[in-house]
PDB file of C-alpha atoms and ligand atoms in Angstrom:
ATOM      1  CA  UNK A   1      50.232  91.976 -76.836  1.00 63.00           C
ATOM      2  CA  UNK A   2      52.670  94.168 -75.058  1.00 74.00           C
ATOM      3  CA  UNK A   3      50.944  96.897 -72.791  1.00 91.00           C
ATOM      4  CA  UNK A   4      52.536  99.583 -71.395  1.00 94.00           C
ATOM      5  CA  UNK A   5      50.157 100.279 -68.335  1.00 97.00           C
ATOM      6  CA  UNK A   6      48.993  97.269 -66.556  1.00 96.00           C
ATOM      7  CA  UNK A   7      46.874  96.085 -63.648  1.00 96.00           C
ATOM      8  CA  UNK A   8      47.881  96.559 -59.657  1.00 95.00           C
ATOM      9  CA  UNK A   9      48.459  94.056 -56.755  1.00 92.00           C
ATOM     10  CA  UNK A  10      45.650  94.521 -55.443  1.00 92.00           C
ATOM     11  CA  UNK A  11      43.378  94.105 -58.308  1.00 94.00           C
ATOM     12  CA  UNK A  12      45.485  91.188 -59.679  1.00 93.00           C
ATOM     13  CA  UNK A  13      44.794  89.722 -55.834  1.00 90.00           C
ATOM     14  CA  UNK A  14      41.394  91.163 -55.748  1.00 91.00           C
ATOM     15  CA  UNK A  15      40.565  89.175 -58.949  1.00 93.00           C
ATOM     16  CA  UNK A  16      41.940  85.757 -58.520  1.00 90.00           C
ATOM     17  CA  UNK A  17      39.994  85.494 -55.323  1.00 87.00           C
ATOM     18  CA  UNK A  18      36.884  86.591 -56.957  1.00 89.00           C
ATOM     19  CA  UNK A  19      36.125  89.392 -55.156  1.00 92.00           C
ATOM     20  CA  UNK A  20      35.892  92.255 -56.978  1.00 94.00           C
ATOM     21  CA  UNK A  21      32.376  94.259 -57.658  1.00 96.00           C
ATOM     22  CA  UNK A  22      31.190  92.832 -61.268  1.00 97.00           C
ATOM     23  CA  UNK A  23      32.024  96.460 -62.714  1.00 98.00           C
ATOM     24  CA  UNK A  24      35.647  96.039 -61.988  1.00 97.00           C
ATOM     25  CA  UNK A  25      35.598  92.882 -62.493  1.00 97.00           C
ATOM     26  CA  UNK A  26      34.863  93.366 -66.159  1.00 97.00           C
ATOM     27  CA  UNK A  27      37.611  95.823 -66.327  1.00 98.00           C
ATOM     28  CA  UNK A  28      40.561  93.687 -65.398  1.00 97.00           C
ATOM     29  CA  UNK A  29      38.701  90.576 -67.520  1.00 96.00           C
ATOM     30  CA  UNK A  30      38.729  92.670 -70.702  1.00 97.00           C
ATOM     31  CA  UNK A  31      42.528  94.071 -69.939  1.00 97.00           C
ATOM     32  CA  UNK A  32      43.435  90.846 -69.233  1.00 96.00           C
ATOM     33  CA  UNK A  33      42.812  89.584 -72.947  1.00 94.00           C
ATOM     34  CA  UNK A  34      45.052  91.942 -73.899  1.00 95.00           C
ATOM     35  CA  UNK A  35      47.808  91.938 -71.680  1.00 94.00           C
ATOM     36  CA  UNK A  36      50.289  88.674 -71.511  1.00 91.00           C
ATOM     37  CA  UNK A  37      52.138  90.812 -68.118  1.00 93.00           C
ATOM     38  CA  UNK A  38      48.865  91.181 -66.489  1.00 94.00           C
ATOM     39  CA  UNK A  39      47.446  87.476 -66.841  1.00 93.00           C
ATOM     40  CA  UNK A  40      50.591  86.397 -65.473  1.00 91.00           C
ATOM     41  CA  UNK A  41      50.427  88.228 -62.696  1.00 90.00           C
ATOM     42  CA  UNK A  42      47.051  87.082 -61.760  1.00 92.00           C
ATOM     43  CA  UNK A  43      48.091  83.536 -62.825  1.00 88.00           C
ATOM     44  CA  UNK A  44      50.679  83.688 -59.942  1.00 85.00           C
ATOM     45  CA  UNK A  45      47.633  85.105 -57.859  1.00 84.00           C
ATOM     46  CA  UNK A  46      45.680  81.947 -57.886  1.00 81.00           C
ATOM     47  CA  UNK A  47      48.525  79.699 -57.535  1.00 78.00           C
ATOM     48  CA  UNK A  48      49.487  80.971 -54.918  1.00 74.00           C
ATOM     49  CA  UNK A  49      46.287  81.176 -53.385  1.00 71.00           C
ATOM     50  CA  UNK A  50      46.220  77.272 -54.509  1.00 69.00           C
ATOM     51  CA  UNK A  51      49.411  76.170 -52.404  1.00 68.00           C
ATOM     52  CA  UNK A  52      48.114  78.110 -49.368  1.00 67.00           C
ATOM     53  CA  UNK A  53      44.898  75.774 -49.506  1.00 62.00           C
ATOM     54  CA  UNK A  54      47.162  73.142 -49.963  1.00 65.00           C
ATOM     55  CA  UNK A  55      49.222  73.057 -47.054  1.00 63.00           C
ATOM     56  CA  UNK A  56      48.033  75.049 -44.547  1.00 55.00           C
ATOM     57  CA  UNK A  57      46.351  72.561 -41.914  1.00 53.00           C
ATOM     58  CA  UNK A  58      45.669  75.231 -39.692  1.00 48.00           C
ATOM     59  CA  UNK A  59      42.775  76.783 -41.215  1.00 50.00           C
ATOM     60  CA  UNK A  60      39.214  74.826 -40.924  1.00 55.00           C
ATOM     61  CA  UNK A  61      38.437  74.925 -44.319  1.00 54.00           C
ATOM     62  CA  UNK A  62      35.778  73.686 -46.678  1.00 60.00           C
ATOM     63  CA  UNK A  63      36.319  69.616 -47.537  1.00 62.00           C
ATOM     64  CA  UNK A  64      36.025  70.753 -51.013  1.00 66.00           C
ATOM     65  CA  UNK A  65      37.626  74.709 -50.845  1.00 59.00           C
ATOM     66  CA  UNK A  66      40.931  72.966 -52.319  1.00 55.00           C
ATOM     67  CA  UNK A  67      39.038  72.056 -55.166  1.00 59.00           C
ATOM     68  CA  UNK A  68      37.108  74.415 -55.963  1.00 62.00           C
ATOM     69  CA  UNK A  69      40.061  76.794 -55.921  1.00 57.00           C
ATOM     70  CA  UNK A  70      41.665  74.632 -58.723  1.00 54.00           C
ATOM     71  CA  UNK A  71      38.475  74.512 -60.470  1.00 59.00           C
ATOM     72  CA  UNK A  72      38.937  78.297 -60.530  1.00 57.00           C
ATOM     73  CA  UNK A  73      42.293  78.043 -62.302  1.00 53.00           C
ATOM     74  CA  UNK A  74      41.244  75.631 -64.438  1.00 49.00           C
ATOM     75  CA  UNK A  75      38.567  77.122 -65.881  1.00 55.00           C
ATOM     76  CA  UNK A  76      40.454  80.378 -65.916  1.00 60.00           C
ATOM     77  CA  UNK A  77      37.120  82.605 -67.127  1.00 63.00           C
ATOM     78  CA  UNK A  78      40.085  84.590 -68.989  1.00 73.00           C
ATOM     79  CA  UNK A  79      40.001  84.521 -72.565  1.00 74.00           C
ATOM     80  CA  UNK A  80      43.281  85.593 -74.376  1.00 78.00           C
ATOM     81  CA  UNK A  81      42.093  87.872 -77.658  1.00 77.00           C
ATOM     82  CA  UNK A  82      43.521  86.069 -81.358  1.00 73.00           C
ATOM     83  CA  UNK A  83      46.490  87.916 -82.314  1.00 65.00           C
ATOM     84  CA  UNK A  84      44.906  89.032 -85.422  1.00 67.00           C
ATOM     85  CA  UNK A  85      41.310  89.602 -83.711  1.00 71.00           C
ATOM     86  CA  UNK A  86      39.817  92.248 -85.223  1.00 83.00           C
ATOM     87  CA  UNK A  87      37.018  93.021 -82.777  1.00 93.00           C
ATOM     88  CA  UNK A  88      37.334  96.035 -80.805  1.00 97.00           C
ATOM     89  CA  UNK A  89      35.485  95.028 -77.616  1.00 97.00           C
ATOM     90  CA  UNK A  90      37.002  91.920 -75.957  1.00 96.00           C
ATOM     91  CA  UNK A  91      34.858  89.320 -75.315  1.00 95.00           C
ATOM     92  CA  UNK A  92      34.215  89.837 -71.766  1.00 96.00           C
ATOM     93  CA  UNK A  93      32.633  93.374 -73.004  1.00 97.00           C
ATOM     94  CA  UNK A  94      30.805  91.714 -75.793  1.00 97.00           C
ATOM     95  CA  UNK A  95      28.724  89.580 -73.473  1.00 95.00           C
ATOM     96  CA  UNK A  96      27.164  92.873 -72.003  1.00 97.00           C
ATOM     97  CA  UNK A  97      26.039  94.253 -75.638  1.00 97.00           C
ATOM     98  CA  UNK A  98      25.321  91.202 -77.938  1.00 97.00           C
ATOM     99  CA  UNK A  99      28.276  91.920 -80.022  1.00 96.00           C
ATOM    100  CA  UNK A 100      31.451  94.026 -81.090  1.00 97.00           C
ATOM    101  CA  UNK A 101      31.025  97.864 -80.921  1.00 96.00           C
ATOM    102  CA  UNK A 102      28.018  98.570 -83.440  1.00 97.00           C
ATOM    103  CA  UNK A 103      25.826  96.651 -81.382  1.00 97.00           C
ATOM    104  CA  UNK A 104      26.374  99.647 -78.594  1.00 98.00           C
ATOM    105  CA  UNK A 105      23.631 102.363 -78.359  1.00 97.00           C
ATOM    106  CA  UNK A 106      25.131 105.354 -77.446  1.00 98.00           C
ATOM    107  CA  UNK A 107      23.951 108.303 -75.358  1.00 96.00           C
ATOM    108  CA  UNK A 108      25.287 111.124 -76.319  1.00 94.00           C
ATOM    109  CA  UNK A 109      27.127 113.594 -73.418  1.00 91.00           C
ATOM    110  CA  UNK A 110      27.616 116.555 -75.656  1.00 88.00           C
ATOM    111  CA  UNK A 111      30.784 117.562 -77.374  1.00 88.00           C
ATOM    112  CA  UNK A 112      30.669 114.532 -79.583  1.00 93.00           C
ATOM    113  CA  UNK A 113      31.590 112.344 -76.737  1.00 94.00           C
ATOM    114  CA  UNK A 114      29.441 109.230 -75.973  1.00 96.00           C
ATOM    115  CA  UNK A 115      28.614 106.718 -73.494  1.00 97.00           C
ATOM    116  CA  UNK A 116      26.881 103.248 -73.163  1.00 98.00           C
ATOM    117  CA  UNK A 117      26.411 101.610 -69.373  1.00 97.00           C
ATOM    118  CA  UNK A 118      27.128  98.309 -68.998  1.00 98.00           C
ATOM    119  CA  UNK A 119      24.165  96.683 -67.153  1.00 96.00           C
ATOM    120  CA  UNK A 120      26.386  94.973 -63.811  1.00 96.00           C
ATOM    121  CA  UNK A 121      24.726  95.199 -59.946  1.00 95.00           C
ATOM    122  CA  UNK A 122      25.294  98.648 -58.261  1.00 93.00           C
ATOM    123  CA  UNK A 123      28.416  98.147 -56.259  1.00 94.00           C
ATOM    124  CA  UNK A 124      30.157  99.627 -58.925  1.00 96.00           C
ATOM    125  CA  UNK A 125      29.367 101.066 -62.338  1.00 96.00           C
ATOM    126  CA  UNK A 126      31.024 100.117 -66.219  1.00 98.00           C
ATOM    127  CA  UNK A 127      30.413 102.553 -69.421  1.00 97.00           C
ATOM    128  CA  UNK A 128      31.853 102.730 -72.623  1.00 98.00           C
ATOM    129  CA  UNK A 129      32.959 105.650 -73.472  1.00 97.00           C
ATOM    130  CA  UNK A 130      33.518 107.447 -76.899  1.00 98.00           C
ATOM    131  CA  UNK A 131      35.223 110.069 -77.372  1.00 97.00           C
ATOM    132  CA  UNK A 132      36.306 111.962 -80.303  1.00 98.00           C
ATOM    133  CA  UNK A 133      39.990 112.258 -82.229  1.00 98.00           C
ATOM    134  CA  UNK A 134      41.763 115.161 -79.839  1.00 97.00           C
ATOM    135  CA  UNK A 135      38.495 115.660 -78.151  1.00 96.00           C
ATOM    136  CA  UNK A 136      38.732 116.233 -74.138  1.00 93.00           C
ATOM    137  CA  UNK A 137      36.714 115.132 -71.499  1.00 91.00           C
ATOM    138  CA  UNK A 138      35.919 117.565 -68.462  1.00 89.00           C
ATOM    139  CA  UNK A 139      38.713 117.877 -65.759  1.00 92.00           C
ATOM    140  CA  UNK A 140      37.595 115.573 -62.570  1.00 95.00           C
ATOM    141  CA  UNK A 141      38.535 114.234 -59.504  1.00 96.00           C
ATOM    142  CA  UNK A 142      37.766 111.169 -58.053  1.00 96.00           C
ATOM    143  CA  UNK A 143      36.128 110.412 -54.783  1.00 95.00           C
ATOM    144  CA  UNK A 144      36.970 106.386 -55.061  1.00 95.00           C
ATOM    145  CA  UNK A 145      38.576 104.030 -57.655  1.00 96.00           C
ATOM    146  CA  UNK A 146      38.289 104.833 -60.903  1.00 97.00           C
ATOM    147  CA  UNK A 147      39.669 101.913 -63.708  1.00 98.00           C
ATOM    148  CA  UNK A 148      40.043 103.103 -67.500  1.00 98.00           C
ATOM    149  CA  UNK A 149      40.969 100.458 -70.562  1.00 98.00           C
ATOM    150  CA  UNK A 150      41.718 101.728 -74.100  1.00 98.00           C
ATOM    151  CA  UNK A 151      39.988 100.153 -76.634  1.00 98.00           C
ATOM    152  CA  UNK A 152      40.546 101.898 -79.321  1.00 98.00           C
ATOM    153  CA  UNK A 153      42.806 105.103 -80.436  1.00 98.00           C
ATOM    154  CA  UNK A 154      44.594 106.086 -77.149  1.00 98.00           C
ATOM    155  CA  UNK A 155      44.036 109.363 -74.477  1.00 98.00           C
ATOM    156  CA  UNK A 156      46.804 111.351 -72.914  1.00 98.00           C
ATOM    157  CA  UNK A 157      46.291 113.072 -69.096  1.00 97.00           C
ATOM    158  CA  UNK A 158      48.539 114.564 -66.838  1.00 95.00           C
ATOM    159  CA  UNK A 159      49.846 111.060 -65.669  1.00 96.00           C
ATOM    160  CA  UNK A 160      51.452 109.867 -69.255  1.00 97.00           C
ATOM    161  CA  UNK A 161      49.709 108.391 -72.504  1.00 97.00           C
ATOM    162  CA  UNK A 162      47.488 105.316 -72.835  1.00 98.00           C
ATOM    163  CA  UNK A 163      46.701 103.080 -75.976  1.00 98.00           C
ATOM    164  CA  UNK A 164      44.831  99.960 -76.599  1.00 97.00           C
ATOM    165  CA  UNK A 165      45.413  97.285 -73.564  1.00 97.00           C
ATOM    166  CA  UNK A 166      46.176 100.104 -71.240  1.00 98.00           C
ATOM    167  CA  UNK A 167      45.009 100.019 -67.445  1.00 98.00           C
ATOM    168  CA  UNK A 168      45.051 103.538 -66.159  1.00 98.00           C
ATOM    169  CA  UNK A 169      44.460 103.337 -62.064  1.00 97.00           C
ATOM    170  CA  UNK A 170      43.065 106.644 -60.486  1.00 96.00           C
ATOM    171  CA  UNK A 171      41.862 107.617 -57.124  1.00 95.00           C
ATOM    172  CA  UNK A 172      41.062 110.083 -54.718  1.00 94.00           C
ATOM    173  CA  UNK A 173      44.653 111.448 -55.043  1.00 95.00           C
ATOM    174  CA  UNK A 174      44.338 112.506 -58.945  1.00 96.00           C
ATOM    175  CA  UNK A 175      42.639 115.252 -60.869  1.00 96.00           C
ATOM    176  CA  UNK A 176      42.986 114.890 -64.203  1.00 96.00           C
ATOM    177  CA  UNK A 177      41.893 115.539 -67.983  1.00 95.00           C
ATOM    178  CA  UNK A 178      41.901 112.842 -70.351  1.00 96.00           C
ATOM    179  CA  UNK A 179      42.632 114.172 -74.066  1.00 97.00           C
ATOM    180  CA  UNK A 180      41.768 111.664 -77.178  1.00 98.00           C
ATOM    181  CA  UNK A 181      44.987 110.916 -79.440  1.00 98.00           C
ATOM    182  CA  UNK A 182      44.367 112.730 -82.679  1.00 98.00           C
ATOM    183  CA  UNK A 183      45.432 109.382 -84.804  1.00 97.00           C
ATOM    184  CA  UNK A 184      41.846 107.911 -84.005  1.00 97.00           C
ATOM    185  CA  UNK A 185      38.421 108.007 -81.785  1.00 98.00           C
ATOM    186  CA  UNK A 186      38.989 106.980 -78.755  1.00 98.00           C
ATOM    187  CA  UNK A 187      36.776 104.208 -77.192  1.00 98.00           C
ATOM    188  CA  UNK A 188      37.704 103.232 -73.542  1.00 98.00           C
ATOM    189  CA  UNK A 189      35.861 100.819 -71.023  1.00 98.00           C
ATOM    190  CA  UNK A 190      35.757 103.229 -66.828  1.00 97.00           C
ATOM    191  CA  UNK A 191      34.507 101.628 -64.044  1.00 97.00           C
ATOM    192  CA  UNK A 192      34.114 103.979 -60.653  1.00 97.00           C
ATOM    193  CA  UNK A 193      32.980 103.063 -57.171  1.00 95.00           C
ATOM    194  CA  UNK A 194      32.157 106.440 -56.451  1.00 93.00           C
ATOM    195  CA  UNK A 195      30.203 109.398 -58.252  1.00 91.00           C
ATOM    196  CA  UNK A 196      33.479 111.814 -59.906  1.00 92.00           C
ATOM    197  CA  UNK A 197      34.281 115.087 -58.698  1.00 91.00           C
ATOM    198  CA  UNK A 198      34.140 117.504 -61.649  1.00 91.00           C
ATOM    199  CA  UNK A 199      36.188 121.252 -61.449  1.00 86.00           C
ATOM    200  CA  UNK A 200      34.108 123.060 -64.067  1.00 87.00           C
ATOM    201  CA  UNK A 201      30.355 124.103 -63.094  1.00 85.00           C
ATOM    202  CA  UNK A 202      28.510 122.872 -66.656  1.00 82.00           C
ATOM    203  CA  UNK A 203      29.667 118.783 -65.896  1.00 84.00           C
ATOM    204  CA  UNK A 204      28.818 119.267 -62.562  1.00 84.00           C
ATOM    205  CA  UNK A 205      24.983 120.364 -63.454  1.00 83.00           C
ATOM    206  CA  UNK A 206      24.999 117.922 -65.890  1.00 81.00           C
ATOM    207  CA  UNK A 207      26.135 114.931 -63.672  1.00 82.00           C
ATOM    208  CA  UNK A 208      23.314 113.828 -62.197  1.00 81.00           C
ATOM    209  CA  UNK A 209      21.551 113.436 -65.550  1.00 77.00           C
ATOM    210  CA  UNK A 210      24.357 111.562 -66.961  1.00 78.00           C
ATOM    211  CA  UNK A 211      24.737 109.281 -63.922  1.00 80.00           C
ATOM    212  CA  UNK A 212      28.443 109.844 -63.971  1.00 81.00           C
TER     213      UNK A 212
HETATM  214 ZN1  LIG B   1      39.140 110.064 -64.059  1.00 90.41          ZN
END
């Protein structure tokens, strides 16, 4: 599947080396099953990561660090999605839920929009969020990292359009209102290290309730 928006550096680096809190890590696992660009670039990640190991004498390393580098590759925890998969949460979103997307319990936020948090440790939080056919969420800033896959349908902000495989990457540096395509719901997977910073007074006494 060709995506348009895909993973950073960073991430790509931050992942290979297994590093990343479990809420991002979940993220770039799910985009990765739907991105060929992105697994390759994390696929280069780990080899090179691999070679390093390999020939660099000058580190005092684990006897076995070598191998259980490879091991990593090997067992390559990413799983490509079937080109005809019908499912609209990848697998590595499935395993928090039981199942596909009507195993989710929603909460609802108001407006028609939803969410359901994924249960990963606190370093970081994951939630599924719903949101309705040319429905908006509130306009927010972002006082850390804050990862956003499509799913399903697609969103529009003021950085471009997303669809289904997208990676959008915001940070402290963007304010921004996400708008639902009109040709579907939209169902994305956000991860944040960092509570959001919300312009409009209503979200902002709401936050705390909604743990956003
Ligand atoms: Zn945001």
């Amino acid at each position: 599947m060709t995506v348009k928006h895909v993973l950073n550096d960073q991430l790509a680096m931050g992942y290979a080396a297994g590093v990343l809190p479990e809420a991002f890590d979940v993220v770039v696992a799910a985009h990765l099953s739907l991105s060929d660009e992105a697994r390759a670039m994390v696929s280069s990640y780990e080899a090179v990561g691999a070679c390093l190991m390999e020939d660099c004498e000058c580190f005092d390393m684990k006897p076995d660090a070598f191998a259980s580098t490879l091991n990593r590759i090997k067992q390559s925890d990413i799983v490509v999605e079937k080109p005809k998969a019908k499912n609209v949460l990848p697998e590595p979103i499935q395993k928090y839920f039981g199942g596909d997307v009507d195993k989710v319990k929603w909460k609802s936020l108001g407006g028609g929009v939803k969410q359901a948090i994924l249960p990963t440790d606190s370093k970081a939080q994951a939630r599924l969020l719903y949101i309705p056919a040319g429905q908006s969420v509130p306009d927010h800033g972002h006082r850390g990292l804050e990862l956003t896959l499509v799913l399903q349908g697609s969103f529009a902000d003021e950085v471009d359009h997303f669809g289904r495989g997208d990676l959008e990457i915001a940070n402290e540096e963007l304010d921004h209102q996400p708008v639902a395509g009109m040709e579907a719901d939209c169902i994305c997977l956000a991860a944040t290290d960092a509570p959001l910073r919300f312009n409009g007074l209503i979200p902002r006494i709401l936050q705390p309730f909604f743990k956003i």
